[in-house]
Every structure is written in C-alpha cells, then in structure tokens.
CSV table of N, CA and C in Angstrom, one decimal:
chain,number,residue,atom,x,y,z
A,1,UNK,N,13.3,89.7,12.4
A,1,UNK,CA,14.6,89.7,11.7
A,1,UNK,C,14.3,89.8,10.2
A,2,UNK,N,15.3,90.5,9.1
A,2,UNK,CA,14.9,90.8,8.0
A,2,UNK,C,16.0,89.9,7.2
A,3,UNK,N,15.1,88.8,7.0
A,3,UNK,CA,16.0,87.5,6.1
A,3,UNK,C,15.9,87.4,4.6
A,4,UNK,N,17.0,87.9,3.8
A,4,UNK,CA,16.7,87.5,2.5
A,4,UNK,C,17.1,85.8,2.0
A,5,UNK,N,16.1,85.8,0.8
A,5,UNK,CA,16.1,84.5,0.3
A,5,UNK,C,16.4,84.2,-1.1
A,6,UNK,N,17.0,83.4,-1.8
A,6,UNK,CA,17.0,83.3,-3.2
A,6,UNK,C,17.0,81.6,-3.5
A,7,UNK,N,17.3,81.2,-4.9
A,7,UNK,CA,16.8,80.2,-5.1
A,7,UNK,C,16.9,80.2,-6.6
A,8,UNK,N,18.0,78.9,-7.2
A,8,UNK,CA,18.0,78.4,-8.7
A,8,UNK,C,16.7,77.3,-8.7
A,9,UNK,N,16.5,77.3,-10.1
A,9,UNK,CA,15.3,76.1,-10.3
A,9,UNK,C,15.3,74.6,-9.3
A,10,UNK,N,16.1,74.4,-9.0
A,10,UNK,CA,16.1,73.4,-8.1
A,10,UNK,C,15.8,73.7,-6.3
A,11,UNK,N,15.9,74.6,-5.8
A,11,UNK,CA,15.1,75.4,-5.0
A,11,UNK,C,14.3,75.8,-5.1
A,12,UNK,N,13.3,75.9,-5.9
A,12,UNK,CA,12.0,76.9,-5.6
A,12,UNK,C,11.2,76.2,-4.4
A,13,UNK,N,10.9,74.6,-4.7
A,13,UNK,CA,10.2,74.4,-3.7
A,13,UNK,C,10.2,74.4,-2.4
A,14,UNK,N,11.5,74.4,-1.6
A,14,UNK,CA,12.0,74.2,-0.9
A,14,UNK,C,12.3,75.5,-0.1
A,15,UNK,N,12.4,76.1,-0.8
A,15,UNK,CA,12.5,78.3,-0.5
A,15,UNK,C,11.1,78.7,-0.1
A,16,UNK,N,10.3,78.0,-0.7
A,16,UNK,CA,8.6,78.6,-0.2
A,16,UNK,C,8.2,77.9,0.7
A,17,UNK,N,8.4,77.0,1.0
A,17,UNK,CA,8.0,76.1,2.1
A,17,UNK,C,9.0,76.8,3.3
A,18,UNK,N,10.5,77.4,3.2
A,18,UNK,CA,10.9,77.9,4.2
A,18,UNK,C,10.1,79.1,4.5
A,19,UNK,N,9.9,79.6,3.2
A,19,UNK,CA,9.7,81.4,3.5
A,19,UNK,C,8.3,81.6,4.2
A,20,UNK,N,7.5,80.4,3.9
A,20,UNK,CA,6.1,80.7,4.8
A,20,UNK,C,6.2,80.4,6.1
A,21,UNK,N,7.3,79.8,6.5
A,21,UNK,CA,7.7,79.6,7.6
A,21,UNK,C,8.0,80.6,8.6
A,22,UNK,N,9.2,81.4,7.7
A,22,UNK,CA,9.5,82.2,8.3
A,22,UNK,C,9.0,83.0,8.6
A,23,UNK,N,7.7,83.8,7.6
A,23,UNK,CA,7.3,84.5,7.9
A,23,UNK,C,5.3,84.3,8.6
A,24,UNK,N,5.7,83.5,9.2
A,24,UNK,CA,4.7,83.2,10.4
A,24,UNK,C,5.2,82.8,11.5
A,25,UNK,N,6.7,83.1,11.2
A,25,UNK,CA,7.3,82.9,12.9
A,25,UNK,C,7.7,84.8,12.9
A,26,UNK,N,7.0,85.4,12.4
A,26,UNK,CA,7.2,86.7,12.2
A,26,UNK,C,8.1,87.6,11.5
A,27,UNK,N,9.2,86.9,11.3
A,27,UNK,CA,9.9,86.9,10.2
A,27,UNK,C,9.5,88.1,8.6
A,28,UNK,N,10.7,89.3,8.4
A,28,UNK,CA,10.2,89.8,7.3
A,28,UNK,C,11.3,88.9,6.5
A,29,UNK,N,10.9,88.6,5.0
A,29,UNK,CA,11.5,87.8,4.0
A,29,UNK,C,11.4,88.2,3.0
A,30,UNK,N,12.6,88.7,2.6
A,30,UNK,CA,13.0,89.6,1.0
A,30,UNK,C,13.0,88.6,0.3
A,31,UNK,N,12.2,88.2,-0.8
A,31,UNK,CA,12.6,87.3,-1.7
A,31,UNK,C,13.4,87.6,-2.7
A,32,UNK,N,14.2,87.2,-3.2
A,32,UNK,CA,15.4,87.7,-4.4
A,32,UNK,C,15.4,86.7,-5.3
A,33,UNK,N,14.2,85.6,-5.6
A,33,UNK,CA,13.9,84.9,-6.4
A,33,UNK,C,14.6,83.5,-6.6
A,34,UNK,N,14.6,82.8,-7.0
A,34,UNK,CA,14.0,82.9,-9.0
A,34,UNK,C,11.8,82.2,-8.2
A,35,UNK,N,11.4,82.6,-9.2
A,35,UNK,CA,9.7,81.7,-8.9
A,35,UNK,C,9.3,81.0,-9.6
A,36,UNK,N,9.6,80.4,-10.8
A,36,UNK,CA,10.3,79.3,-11.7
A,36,UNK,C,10.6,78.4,-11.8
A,37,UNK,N,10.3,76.9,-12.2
A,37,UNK,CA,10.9,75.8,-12.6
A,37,UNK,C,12.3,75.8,-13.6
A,38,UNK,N,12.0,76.6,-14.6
A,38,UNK,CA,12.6,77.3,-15.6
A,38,UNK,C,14.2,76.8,-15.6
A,39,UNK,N,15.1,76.7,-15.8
A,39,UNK,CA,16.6,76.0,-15.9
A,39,UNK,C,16.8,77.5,-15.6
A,40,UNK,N,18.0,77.9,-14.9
A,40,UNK,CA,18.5,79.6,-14.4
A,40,UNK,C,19.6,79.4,-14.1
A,41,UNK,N,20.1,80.3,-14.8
A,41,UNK,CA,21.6,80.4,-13.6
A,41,UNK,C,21.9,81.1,-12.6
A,42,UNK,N,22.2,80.3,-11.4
A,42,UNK,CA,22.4,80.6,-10.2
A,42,UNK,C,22.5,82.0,-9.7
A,43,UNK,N,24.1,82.4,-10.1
A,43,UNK,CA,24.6,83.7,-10.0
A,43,UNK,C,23.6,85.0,-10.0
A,44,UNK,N,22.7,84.6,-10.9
A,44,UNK,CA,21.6,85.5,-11.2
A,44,UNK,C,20.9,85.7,-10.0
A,45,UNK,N,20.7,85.0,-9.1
A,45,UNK,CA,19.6,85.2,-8.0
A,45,UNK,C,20.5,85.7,-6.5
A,46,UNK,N,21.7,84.1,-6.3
A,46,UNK,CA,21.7,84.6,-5.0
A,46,UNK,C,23.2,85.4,-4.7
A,47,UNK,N,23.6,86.2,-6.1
A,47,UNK,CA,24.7,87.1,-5.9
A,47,UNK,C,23.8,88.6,-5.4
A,48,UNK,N,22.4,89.2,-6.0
A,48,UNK,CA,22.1,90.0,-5.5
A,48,UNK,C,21.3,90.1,-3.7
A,49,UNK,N,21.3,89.0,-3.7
A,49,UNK,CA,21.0,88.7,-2.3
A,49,UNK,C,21.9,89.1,-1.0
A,50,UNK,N,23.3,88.4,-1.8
A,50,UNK,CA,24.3,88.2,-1.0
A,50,UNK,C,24.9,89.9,-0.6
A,51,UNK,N,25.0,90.6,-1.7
A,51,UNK,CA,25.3,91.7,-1.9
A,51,UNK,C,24.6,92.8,-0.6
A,52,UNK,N,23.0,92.3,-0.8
A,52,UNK,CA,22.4,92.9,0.5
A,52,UNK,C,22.4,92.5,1.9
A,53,UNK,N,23.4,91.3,2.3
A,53,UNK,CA,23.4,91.1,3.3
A,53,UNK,C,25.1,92.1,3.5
A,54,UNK,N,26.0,91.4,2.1
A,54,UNK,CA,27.6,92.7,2.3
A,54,UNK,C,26.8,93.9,3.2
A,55,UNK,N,26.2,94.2,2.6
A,55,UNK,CA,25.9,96.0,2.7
A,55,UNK,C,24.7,96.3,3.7
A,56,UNK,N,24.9,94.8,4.5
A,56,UNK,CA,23.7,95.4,5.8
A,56,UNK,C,22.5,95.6,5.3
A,57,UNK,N,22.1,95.1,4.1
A,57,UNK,CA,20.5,96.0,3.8
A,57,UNK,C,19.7,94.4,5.1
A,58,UNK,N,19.9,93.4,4.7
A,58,UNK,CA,19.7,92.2,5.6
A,58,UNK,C,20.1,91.9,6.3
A,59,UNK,N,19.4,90.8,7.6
A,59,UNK,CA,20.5,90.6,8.4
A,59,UNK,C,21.2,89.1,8.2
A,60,UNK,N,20.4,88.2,7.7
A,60,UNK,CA,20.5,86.9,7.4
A,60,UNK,C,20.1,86.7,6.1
A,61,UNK,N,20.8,85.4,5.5
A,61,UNK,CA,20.1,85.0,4.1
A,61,UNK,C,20.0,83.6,4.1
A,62,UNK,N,19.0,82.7,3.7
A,62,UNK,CA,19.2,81.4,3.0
A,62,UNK,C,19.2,81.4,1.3
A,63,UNK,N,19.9,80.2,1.2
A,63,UNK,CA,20.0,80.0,-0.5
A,63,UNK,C,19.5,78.4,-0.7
A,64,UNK,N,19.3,78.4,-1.4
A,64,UNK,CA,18.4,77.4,-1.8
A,64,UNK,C,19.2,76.9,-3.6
A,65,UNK,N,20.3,76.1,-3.5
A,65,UNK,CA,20.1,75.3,-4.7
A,65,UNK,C,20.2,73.9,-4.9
A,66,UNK,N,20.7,73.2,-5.9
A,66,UNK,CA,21.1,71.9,-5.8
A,66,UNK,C,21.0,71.1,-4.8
A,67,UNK,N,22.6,71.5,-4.4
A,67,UNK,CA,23.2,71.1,-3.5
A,67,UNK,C,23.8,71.9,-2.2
A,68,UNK,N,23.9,73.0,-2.6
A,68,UNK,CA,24.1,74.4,-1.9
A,68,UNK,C,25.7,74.8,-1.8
A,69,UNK,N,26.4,73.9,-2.6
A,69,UNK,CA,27.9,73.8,-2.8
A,69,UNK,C,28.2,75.1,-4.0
A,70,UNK,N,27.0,75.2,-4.7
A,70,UNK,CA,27.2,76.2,-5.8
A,70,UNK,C,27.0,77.8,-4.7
A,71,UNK,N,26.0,78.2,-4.4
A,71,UNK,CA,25.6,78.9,-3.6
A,71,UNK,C,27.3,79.3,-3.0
A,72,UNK,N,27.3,78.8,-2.0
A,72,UNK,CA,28.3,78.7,-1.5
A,72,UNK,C,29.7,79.4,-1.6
A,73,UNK,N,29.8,78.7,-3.1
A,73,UNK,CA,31.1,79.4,-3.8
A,73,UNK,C,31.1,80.7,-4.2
A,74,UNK,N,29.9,80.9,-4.2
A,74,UNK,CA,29.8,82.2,-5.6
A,74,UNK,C,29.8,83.0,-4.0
A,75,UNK,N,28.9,83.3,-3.2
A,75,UNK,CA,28.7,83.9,-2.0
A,75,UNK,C,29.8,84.6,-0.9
A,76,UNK,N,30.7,83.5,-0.3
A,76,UNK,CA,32.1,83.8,0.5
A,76,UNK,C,32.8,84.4,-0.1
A,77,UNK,N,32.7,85.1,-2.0
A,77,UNK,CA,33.6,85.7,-2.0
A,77,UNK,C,33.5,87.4,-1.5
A,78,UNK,N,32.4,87.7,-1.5
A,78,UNK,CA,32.1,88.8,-0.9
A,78,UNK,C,31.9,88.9,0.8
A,79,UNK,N,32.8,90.7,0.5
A,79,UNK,CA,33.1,90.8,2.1
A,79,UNK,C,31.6,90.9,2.4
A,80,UNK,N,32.6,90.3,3.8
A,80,UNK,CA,31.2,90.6,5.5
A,80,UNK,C,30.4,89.1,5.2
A,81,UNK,N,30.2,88.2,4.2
A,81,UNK,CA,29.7,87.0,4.0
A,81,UNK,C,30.5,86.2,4.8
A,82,UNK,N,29.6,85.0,5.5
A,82,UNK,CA,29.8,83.5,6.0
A,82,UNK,C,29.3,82.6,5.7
A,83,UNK,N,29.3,82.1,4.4
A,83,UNK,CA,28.4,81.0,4.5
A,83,UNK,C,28.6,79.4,4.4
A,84,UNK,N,27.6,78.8,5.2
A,84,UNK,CA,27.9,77.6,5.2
A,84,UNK,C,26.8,77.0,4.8
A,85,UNK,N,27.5,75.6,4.3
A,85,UNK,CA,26.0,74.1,3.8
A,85,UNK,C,25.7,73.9,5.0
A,86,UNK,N,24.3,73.9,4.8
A,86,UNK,CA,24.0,73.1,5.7
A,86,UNK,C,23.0,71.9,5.0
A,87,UNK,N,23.4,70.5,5.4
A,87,UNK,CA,22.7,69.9,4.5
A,87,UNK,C,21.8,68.8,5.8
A,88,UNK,N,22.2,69.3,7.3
A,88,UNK,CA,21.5,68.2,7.9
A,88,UNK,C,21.1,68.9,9.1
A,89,UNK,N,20.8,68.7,10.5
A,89,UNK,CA,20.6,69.3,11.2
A,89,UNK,C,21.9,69.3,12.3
A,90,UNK,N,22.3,68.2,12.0
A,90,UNK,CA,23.9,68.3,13.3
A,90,UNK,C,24.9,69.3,12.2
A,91,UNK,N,25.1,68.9,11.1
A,91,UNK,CA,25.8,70.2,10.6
A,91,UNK,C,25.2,71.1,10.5
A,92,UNK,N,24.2,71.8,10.6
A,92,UNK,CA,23.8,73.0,11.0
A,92,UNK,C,23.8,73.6,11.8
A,93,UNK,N,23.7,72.7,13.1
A,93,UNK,CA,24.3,73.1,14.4
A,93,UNK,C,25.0,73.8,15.0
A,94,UNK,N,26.1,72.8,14.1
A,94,UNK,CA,28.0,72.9,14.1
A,94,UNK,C,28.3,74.1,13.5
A,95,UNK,N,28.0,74.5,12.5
A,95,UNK,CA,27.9,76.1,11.8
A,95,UNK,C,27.8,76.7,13.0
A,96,UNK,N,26.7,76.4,12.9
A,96,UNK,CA,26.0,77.7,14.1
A,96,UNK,C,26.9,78.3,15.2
A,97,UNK,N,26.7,77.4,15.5
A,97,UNK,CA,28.1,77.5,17.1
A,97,UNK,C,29.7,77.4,16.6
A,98,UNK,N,30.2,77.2,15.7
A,98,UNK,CA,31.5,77.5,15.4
A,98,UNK,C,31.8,78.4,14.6
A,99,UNK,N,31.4,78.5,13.7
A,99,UNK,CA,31.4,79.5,12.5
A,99,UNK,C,30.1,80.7,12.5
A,100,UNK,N,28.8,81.0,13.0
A,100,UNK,CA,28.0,81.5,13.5
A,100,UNK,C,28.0,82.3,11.7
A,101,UNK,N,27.9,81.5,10.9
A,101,UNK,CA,27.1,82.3,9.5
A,101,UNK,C,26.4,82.6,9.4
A,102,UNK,N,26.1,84.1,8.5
A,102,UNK,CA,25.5,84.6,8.3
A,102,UNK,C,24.4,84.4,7.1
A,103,UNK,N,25.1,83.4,6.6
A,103,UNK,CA,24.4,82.8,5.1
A,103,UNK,C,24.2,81.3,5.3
A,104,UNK,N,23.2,81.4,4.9
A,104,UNK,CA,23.2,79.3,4.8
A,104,UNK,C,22.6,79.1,3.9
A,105,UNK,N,23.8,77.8,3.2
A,105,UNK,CA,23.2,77.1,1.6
A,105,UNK,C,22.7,75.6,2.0
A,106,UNK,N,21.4,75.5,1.2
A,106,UNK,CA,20.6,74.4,1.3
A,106,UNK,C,21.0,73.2,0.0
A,107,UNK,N,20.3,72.6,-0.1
A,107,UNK,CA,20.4,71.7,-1.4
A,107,UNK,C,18.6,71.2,-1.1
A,108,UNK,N,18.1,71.5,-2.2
A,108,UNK,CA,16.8,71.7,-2.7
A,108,UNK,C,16.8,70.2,-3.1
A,109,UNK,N,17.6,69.5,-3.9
A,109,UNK,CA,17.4,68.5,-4.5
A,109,UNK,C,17.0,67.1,-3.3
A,110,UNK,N,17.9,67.1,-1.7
A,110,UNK,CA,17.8,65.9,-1.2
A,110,UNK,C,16.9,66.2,0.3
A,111,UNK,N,17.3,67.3,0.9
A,111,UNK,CA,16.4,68.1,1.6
A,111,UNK,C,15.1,67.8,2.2
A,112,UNK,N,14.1,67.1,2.6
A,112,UNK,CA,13.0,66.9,2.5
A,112,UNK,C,12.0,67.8,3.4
C-alpha cells in the first residue's frame, strides 16, 4: 500500500518510528515531512499530504501532531478525506469499523 505521512515538530519522533515500520511491513511511505525539531506550522506539511490522498495520488495517510486535533481540522475539509484521532487502540478500532478513514491523526506528544 502507498501511505503518505506528515508531521509538525511535535511528531517527528513518532512519524519515523511509524514509517520504519511501515516500510518493513512492506509498505511504500511518501514522506511529506517536516524532519525537524524546528517550531512549524502545521498546515505546511499535512495539507500537501492530504491533497494527495483528495486526488488518489495515495491510498492512506497518517499525521502526526500534538494532539492530532489540529491535523484533523485542517484535513476533513477536503473532498474524498476521512479523518479520524486516533489516540488509543480501542478508538482506533472504532474508526476503523465505523467510519473506515482514510486518514488518521496521532498526537506525538502522549503516544508512546
């Protein structure tokens, strides 16, 4: 599957520990950044992301910020997007199976 990924300064760590994941479960992984500690603004990373999941370039995306509440907002407003927090494993579940999004926002900050 061809999964894009993005990520504000408060994700980075937490985006590269997914993305080597993924792509050793064979997984191709577009990264759409940030690779920085650096303070960034959001919009900057996972609005181009999101854009290539609109337009089919992807098939899936994770986001990686804070909380993943930011992500979130900025993302649903574009067509063909679903996305949901996921901030545990039973709500991510619940996503899964009810809502079946296409996008999922993390929170980098509590996450482990």
């Amino acid at each position: 599957m061809k999964i894009g990924m993005a990520c504000d300064h408060a994700g980075i760590e937490l985006k590269e520990e997914i993305k080597i994941y993924l792509q050793n479960e064979g997984h191709e992984v577009i990264d759409f950044e940030t690779n920085h500690e650096e303070s960034c603004d959001l919009p900057d990373y996972v609005y181009p992301a999101s854009v290539a999941v609109s337009e089919g370039q992807i098939e899936r995306k994770i986001l990686v910020d804070g909380l993943g509440y930011g992500s979130a907002m900025i993302v649903n407003k574009l067509p063909g997007i679903f996305a949901a927090v996921c901030q545990d494993p039973f709500c991510t579940s619940l996503a899964r199976s009810h809502s079946n999004p296409n996008v999922i926002c993390l929170d980098g900050k509590f996450i482990s």
